Amino acid sequence: MATVRLQREPFDAASEAAQLRRGRGDIGAIVTFTGICRQDEAGAPLVAMTLEHYPDMAEAEIARHVETAEHRWPLLGVTVIHRYGRILPGEDIVLVVTAAAHRQDAFAAAEFLMDYLKTRAPFWK
Amino acid sequence: MATVRLQREPFDAASEAAQLRRGRGDIGAIVTFTGICRQDEAGAPLVAMTLEHYPDMAEAEIARHVETAEHRWPLLGVTVIHRYGRILPGEDIVLVVTAAAHRQDAFAAAEFLMDYLKTRAPFWK
Amino acid sequence: MKVRYFAWVRERIGKPEEEIDLPAGIATVADLMAWLSERGEEYAYAFENPKVIRAAIDRAHVRPDAGIIGAREIAFFPPMTGG
Amino acid sequence: MKVRYFAWVRERIGKPEEEIDLPAGIATVADLMAWLSERGEEYAYAFENPKVIRAAIDRAHVRPDAGIIGAREIAFFPPMTGG
């Protein structure tokens, strides 16, 4: 049920969400969070952001947090995609999709994962 | 910045989210919530759900709650689409998209609007 | 005055809306519910437990003691379930 | 033993990774940082404030007093910023 991917390329949030729910009748709520590189990410105008990461460690750590989320909330699917490398303003950085029977679980898990990804995941701006 | 639509037809969550962020560099977070008709919405197998609403009142009430959300959180865009009429299991019922500079605001506003829509909006199952 | 019914209130009464000429002495939403209940079995059934019925005047929620003089549209419905 | 550097630790040292033969007596992450600091100005600069440097052994976070005997890969990096 869980997908974790780190990639240089852009992702397609809609097709990831579609894949998560395909052929299922038990999902009542899907939360999709997209994190976007802002023009003024650092307070000043930004030309591009370069996101460095610790490849194998980042994947393992994110997967561990996805497992924690799956234990904490009754999820029916989770997808996390994080880009690295050079990212331009307006481009997507990170995607979290959570699926559950009920909205509260999907929201809580998406927020939990994003809090981790935005503060403690092995990435450096 | 705010769109509220009630419609019989399905919606396209991805294109609604794309429209919200088009040409903007200040959006750092987009939360998309999709509510889906489950197979067992009422505990028992469901053939179809018919959602009745009070047309003008529903639109006005939802718009009022969107305004409240816009006052409470610094949002850069909100879209709410709610379907009515006959809805089959697996089909979308409701869409909320919120855009903000920061993830917490986008999450909080989307949850606030969904709590309202799922409990107190002028719809009857 | 237009009166509209939704969900099981509509189902019990058997119509979604009607035009009503209010007799004198009907001043509040509660008065109107009591008067409607006298119009026939279907109305008595719909309003048998007026405490669970919600009302709106001109598309805004109101309490049973709200005055209805001058209203264009009054709606009666069960508690909303949300979507 | 492979040692990897990330973000400004990498920038200061000027390389992303290297193979190191540990001398006797280097038992912990803190020992290794102290020993690396002696290897040249760039290392001294990178590790000038060891308290802010984070470390991982074989891709798991560890504290400075963690033993490094038997480790295949040790990484040093600043606090993570998230994505």
Coordinates of C-alpha atoms in Angstrom, one line a residue:
Chain A
M1 CA 0.0 0.0 0.0
A2 CA 2.9 2.3 0.6
T3 CA 5.1 3.9 -2.1
V4 CA 8.2 6.0 -1.3
R5 CA 10.2 7.5 -4.1
L6 CA 13.1 10.0 -4.3
Q7 CA 13.6 11.3 -7.8
R8 CA 15.2 14.2 -9.7
E9 CA 12.3 14.4 -12.1
P10 CA 8.9 16.2 -11.6
F11 CA 6.0 14.0 -10.5
D12 CA 2.3 14.0 -11.5
A13 CA 0.2 14.3 -8.3
A14 CA -3.0 13.4 -10.1
S15 CA -1.8 10.2 -11.5
E16 CA -0.3 9.2 -8.1
A17 CA -3.6 9.8 -6.4
A18 CA -5.5 8.0 -9.2
Q19 CA -3.2 5.0 -8.8
L20 CA -3.8 4.8 -5.0
R21 CA -7.6 4.5 -5.3
R22 CA -7.8 2.4 -8.5
G23 CA -10.2 -0.4 -8.2
R24 CA -11.0 0.2 -4.5
G25 CA -14.4 0.8 -2.9
D26 CA -13.3 1.2 0.7
I27 CA -11.6 4.6 0.3
G28 CA -13.7 7.5 1.4
A29 CA -11.1 10.2 1.7
I30 CA -7.9 11.1 -0.2
V31 CA -5.6 14.0 1.0
T32 CA -3.0 15.2 -1.5
F33 CA -0.4 17.6 -0.3
T34 CA 1.9 19.2 -2.8
G35 CA 4.9 21.3 -1.6
I36 CA 6.0 23.9 -4.1
C37 CA 9.2 25.9 -4.4
R38 CA 8.3 29.5 -3.8
Q39 CA 9.8 32.5 -5.6
D40 CA 11.0 33.9 -2.2
E41 CA 11.7 30.6 -0.5
A42 CA 14.5 32.1 1.6
G43 CA 12.9 35.5 2.1
A44 CA 14.8 36.9 -1.0
P45 CA 14.0 36.3 -4.6
L46 CA 15.0 32.8 -5.6
V47 CA 16.5 31.7 -8.9
A48 CA 16.6 28.0 -8.1
M49 CA 16.9 25.8 -5.1
T50 CA 19.3 22.8 -5.0
L51 CA 18.1 20.1 -2.7
E52 CA 20.8 17.7 -1.5
H53 CA 20.0 14.5 0.2
Y54 CA 21.6 11.3 1.6
P55 CA 20.1 8.9 -0.9
D56 CA 19.7 5.5 0.9
M57 CA 19.2 7.1 4.3
A58 CA 16.5 9.4 3.2
E59 CA 14.5 6.5 1.6
A60 CA 14.9 4.3 4.6
E61 CA 13.9 7.1 7.1
I62 CA 10.9 8.2 5.1
A63 CA 9.8 4.6 4.8
R64 CA 10.1 4.2 8.5
H65 CA 7.9 7.3 9.1
V66 CA 5.3 5.9 6.6
E67 CA 5.2 2.7 8.7
T68 CA 4.7 4.8 11.8
A69 CA 1.8 6.6 10.2
E70 CA 0.3 3.3 9.0
H71 CA 0.4 2.0 12.6
R72 CA -1.0 5.2 14.0
W73 CA -4.0 5.7 11.6
P74 CA -6.1 3.1 9.6
L75 CA -4.7 4.1 6.2
L76 CA -5.7 2.4 2.9
G77 CA -2.7 3.8 1.0
V78 CA 0.2 6.2 1.2
T79 CA 2.4 7.7 -1.4
V80 CA 5.4 9.9 -0.7
I81 CA 7.5 11.4 -3.5
H82 CA 10.4 13.8 -2.8
R83 CA 12.5 15.5 -5.4
Y84 CA 16.1 16.3 -5.1
G85 CA 18.6 18.3 -7.2
R86 CA 17.8 21.6 -8.9
I87 CA 14.3 22.8 -8.4
L88 CA 12.9 26.0 -10.0
P89 CA 10.4 28.4 -8.4
G90 CA 6.9 27.2 -9.1
E91 CA 8.0 23.6 -9.4
D92 CA 6.8 20.8 -7.1
I93 CA 9.2 19.6 -4.4
V94 CA 7.3 17.0 -2.4
L95 CA 4.1 15.0 -2.7
V96 CA 2.2 13.1 0.0
V97 CA -1.0 11.3 -0.8
T98 CA -2.9 9.5 2.0
A99 CA -6.1 7.4 1.6
A100 CA -8.4 6.3 4.3
A101 CA -12.1 5.4 4.9
H102 CA -12.5 8.7 6.9
R103 CA -11.2 12.2 6.4
Q104 CA -9.6 12.7 9.9
D105 CA -7.2 9.8 9.4
A106 CA -6.2 10.9 5.9
F107 CA -5.6 14.5 7.1
A108 CA -3.7 13.5 10.3
A109 CA -1.4 11.1 8.5
A110 CA -0.6 13.6 5.7
E111 CA 0.2 16.3 8.3
F112 CA 2.4 13.9 10.3
L113 CA 4.4 12.9 7.2
M114 CA 4.7 16.5 6.0
D115 CA 5.9 17.7 9.4
Y116 CA 8.6 15.1 9.3
L117 CA 9.6 15.7 5.7
K118 CA 9.8 19.5 6.1
T119 CA 11.8 19.5 9.3
R120 CA 13.8 16.3 10.0
A121 CA 14.2 14.3 6.7
P122 CA 17.8 14.0 5.5
F123 CA 17.6 16.9 3.0
W124 CA 19.6 20.1 2.9
K125 CA 18.7 23.2 1.1
Chain B
M1 CA -9.5 33.7 -5.1
A2 CA -12.4 31.6 -4.0
T3 CA -14.5 29.3 -6.1
V4 CA -17.6 27.5 -4.8
R5 CA -19.6 25.2 -7.1
L6 CA -22.4 22.8 -6.7
Q7 CA -22.9 20.5 -9.6
R8 CA -24.4 17.2 -10.6
E9 CA -21.4 16.3 -12.8
P10 CA -18.1 14.8 -11.7
F11 CA -15.2 17.2 -11.2
D12 CA -11.5 17.0 -12.1
A13 CA -9.5 17.5 -8.9
A14 CA -6.2 17.9 -10.8
S15 CA -7.4 20.6 -13.1
E16 CA -9.0 22.5 -10.2
A17 CA -5.7 22.4 -8.3
A18 CA -3.7 23.4 -11.4
Q19 CA -6.0 26.4 -12.0
L20 CA -5.5 27.6 -8.4
R21 CA -1.7 27.8 -8.7
R22 CA -1.4 28.9 -12.3
G23 CA 1.0 31.8 -12.8
R24 CA 1.7 32.2 -9.1
G25 CA 5.0 32.1 -7.3
D26 CA 3.9 32.7 -3.8
I27 CA 2.1 29.4 -3.2
G28 CA 4.2 26.9 -1.2
A29 CA 1.6 24.4 -0.2
I30 CA -1.6 23.0 -1.8
V31 CA -3.9 20.6 0.0
T32 CA -6.4 18.7 -2.1
F33 CA -9.1 16.8 -0.3
T34 CA -11.3 14.4 -2.3
G35 CA -14.3 12.8 -0.6
I36 CA -15.4 9.6 -2.2
C37 CA -18.6 7.6 -2.1
R38 CA -17.7 4.3 -0.4
Q39 CA -19.1 0.9 -1.3
D40 CA -20.4 0.5 2.3
E41 CA -21.2 4.2 3.0
A42 CA -24.0 3.3 5.4
G43 CA -22.4 0.2 6.8
A44 CA -24.2 -2.0 4.3
P45 CA -23.4 -2.4 0.6
L46 CA -24.4 0.6 -1.3
V47 CA -25.8 0.7 -4.8
A48 CA -25.9 4.4 -5.1
M49 CA -26.3 7.5 -2.9
T50 CA -28.6 10.3 -3.7
L51 CA -27.5 13.6 -2.2
E52 CA -30.2 16.2 -1.8
H53 CA -29.4 19.8 -1.2
Y54 CA -31.0 23.2 -0.8
P55 CA -29.5 24.9 -3.8
D56 CA -29.1 28.6 -3.1
M57 CA -28.7 28.1 0.6
A58 CA -26.0 25.6 0.2
E59 CA -23.9 27.8 -2.0
A60 CA -24.4 30.8 0.3
E61 CA -23.5 28.9 3.4
I62 CA -20.5 27.3 1.9
A63 CA -19.3 30.7 0.6
R64 CA -19.7 32.1 4.1
H65 CA -17.5 29.3 5.6
V66 CA -14.9 29.9 2.8
E67 CA -14.8 33.5 3.9
T68 CA -14.4 32.5 7.5
A69 CA -11.5 30.3 6.5
E70 CA -9.9 33.2 4.5
H71 CA -10.1 35.4 7.5
R72 CA -8.7 32.8 9.9
W73 CA -5.8 31.6 7.7
P74 CA -3.6 33.5 5.2
L75 CA -4.9 31.6 2.1
L76 CA -3.8 32.2 -1.5
G77 CA -6.7 30.3 -3.0
V78 CA -9.7 28.1 -2.1
T79 CA -11.9 25.9 -4.3
V80 CA -14.9 24.0 -3.1
I81 CA -16.9 21.7 -5.3
H82 CA -19.8 19.6 -4.0
R83 CA -21.8 17.3 -6.1
Y84 CA -25.5 16.5 -5.6
G85 CA -27.9 14.0 -7.1
R86 CA -27.1 10.4 -7.7
I87 CA -23.6 9.3 -6.9
L88 CA -22.2 5.8 -7.4
P89 CA -19.7 4.0 -5.1
G90 CA -16.2 5.0 -6.1
E91 CA -17.3 8.4 -7.5
D92 CA -16.1 11.6 -6.0
I93 CA -18.6 13.6 -3.8
V94 CA -16.7 16.7 -2.7
L95 CA -13.5 18.5 -3.4
V96 CA -11.7 21.1 -1.3
V97 CA -8.4 22.6 -2.5
T98 CA -6.6 25.2 -0.4
A99 CA -3.4 27.0 -1.3
A100 CA -1.1 28.9 1.0
A101 CA 2.5 29.9 1.5
H102 CA 2.9 27.4 4.3
R103 CA 1.6 23.9 4.8
Q104 CA 0.0 24.4 8.2
D105 CA -2.4 27.1 6.9
A106 CA -3.4 25.0 3.9
F107 CA -4.0 21.9 6.0
A108 CA -6.0 23.8 8.7
A109 CA -8.3 25.5 6.3
A110 CA -9.0 22.3 4.3
E111 CA -9.8 20.4 7.5
F112 CA -12.1 23.3 8.7
L113 CA -14.0 23.4 5.5
M114 CA -14.3 19.6 5.3
D115 CA -15.6 19.4 8.9
Y116 CA -18.3 21.9 8.0
L117 CA -19.2 20.2 4.7
K118 CA -19.4 16.7 6.2
T119 CA -21.5 17.6 9.2
R120 CA -23.5 20.9 8.8
A121 CA -23.8 21.8 5.2
P122 CA -27.3 21.8 3.8
F123 CA -27.1 18.3 2.2
W124 CA -29.1 15.3 3.0
K125 CA -28.2 11.7 2.2
Chain C
M1 CA -45.2 32.8 0.7
K2 CA -43.3 29.9 -0.7
V3 CA -42.7 27.0 1.6
R4 CA -40.1 24.4 0.7
Y5 CA -39.5 20.9 2.1
F6 CA -36.3 18.8 2.0
A7 CA -35.3 15.2 2.6
W8 CA -37.8 13.2 4.7
V9 CA -39.9 16.2 5.4
R10 CA -40.5 16.5 1.6
E11 CA -41.0 12.7 1.3
R12 CA -43.6 12.7 4.1
I13 CA -45.5 15.7 2.8
G14 CA -45.2 14.4 -0.8
K15 CA -44.1 17.7 -2.5
P16 CA -41.0 19.8 -2.7
E17 CA -42.7 23.2 -2.3
E18 CA -46.0 25.0 -2.4
E19 CA -47.4 28.6 -2.2
I20 CA -49.3 29.3 1.0
D21 CA -51.5 32.2 2.0
L22 CA -51.0 32.7 5.6
P23 CA -54.0 33.2 7.8
A24 CA -53.9 35.9 10.4
G25 CA -52.3 35.0 13.7
I26 CA -49.4 32.9 12.3
A27 CA -46.4 34.9 13.4
T28 CA -43.5 32.5 14.0
V29 CA -41.9 29.5 12.5
A30 CA -43.3 27.4 15.3
D31 CA -46.8 28.8 14.6
L32 CA -46.4 27.9 10.9
M33 CA -45.4 24.3 11.8
A34 CA -48.4 23.9 14.1
W35 CA -50.7 25.3 11.4
L36 CA -49.2 23.1 8.7
S37 CA -49.7 20.0 10.9
E38 CA -53.4 20.6 10.8
R39 CA -53.6 20.4 7.0
G40 CA -53.7 16.7 6.7
E41 CA -52.2 13.4 7.7
E42 CA -49.1 13.8 5.6
Y43 CA -48.3 17.2 7.3
A44 CA -49.1 15.8 10.7
Y45 CA -46.6 13.0 10.0
A46 CA -43.9 15.3 8.8
F47 CA -44.2 17.6 11.8
E48 CA -45.0 15.0 14.4
N49 CA -41.8 15.8 16.2
P50 CA -41.2 19.5 15.5
K51 CA -38.1 19.7 17.7
V52 CA -36.1 17.8 15.1
I53 CA -37.2 20.0 12.2
R54 CA -34.8 22.7 11.1
A55 CA -36.1 25.9 9.4
A56 CA -34.6 28.6 7.2
I57 CA -36.2 31.9 6.3
D58 CA -35.0 33.3 3.0
R59 CA -32.1 30.7 3.0
A60 CA -30.8 31.6 6.5
H61 CA -31.1 29.3 9.5
V62 CA -33.6 30.5 12.0
R63 CA -35.0 29.3 15.4
P64 CA -38.6 28.2 15.9
D65 CA -39.4 31.5 17.6
A66 CA -38.3 33.6 14.6
G67 CA -40.9 35.9 13.1
I68 CA -42.1 35.0 9.6
I69 CA -43.9 38.2 8.6
G70 CA -42.4 39.5 5.3
A71 CA -40.5 36.3 4.5
R72 CA -40.5 35.3 0.9
E73 CA -39.4 31.7 1.3
I74 CA -39.5 29.4 4.3
A75 CA -37.9 25.9 4.3
F76 CA -38.3 23.0 6.6
F77 CA -35.9 20.1 6.7
P78 CA -34.3 17.4 9.0
P79 CA -30.9 18.0 10.5
M80 CA -28.3 18.2 7.7
T81 CA -26.2 15.2 7.2
G82 CA -23.4 16.9 5.2
G83 CA -22.2 15.5 2.0
Chain D
M1 CA 35.8 2.7 6.1
K2 CA 33.9 5.1 3.9
V3 CA 33.2 8.5 5.2
R4 CA 30.6 10.8 3.5
Y5 CA 30.0 14.5 3.9
F6 CA 26.8 16.4 3.1
A7 CA 25.8 20.1 2.6
W8 CA 28.2 22.6 4.1
V9 CA 30.3 19.9 5.7
R10 CA 31.0 18.6 2.2
E11 CA 31.5 22.1 0.8
R12 CA 34.1 22.9 3.5
I13 CA 36.0 19.7 3.1
G14 CA 35.7 19.9 -0.6
K15 CA 34.8 16.3 -1.4
P16 CA 31.6 14.2 -0.9
E17 CA 33.3 11.1 0.4
E18 CA 36.6 9.3 1.0
E19 CA 38.0 6.0 2.2
I20 CA 39.8 6.2 5.5
D21 CA 42.1 3.8 7.3
L22 CA 41.4 4.3 10.9
P23 CA 44.4 4.5 13.2
A24 CA 44.3 2.7 16.5
G25 CA 42.5 4.5 19.4
I26 CA 39.7 6.0 17.4
A27 CA 36.7 4.4 18.9
T28 CA 33.7 6.8 18.7
V29 CA 32.2 9.3 16.3
A30 CA 33.6 12.1 18.5
D31 CA 37.0 10.6 18.3
L32 CA 36.7 10.4 14.5
M33 CA 35.7 14.1 14.2
A34 CA 38.6 15.2 16.4
W35 CA 41.0 13.1 14.3
L36 CA 39.6 14.4 11.0
S37 CA 40.0 18.0 12.3
E38 CA 43.7 17.4 12.4
R39 CA 44.0 16.5 8.8
G40 CA 44.1 20.0 7.4
E41 CA 42.5 23.4 7.4
E42 CA 39.5 22.3 5.4
Y43 CA 38.7 19.6 8.0
A44 CA 39.4 21.9 10.9
Y45 CA 36.9 24.4 9.4
A46 CA 34.3 21.8 8.7
F47 CA 34.5 20.4 12.3
E48 CA 35.2 23.7 14.1
N49 CA 32.0 23.4 16.0
P50 CA 31.4 19.7 16.4
K51 CA 28.3 20.2 18.5
V52 CA 26.3 21.2 15.4
I53 CA 27.5 18.3 13.3
R54 CA 25.2 15.3 13.0
A55 CA 26.4 11.8 12.3
A56 CA 25.0 8.6 10.9
I57 CA 26.6 5.1 11.0
D58 CA 25.5 2.8 8.2
R59 CA 22.6 5.3 7.5
A60 CA 21.2 5.5 11.0
H61 CA 21.5 8.5 13.2
V62 CA 23.9 8.1 16.1
R63 CA 25.2 10.3 18.9
P64 CA 28.8 11.4 19.2
D65 CA 29.7 8.8 21.7
A66 CA 28.5 5.9 19.4
G67 CA 31.2 3.3 18.7
I68 CA 32.4 3.1 15.2
I69 CA 34.2 -0.2 15.2
G70 CA 32.9 -2.4 12.4
A71 CA 31.0 0.5 10.7
R72 CA 31.0 0.4 6.9
E73 CA 29.9 4.0 6.3
I74 CA 30.0 7.0 8.5
A75 CA 28.4 10.3 7.4
F76 CA 28.7 13.8 8.7
F77 CA 26.3 16.6 8.0
P78 CA 24.7 19.7 9.4
P79 CA 21.2 19.6 10.9
M80 CA 18.7 18.6 8.3
T81 CA 16.6 21.3 6.8
G82 CA 13.9 19.1 5.4
G83 CA 12.7 19.5 1.8

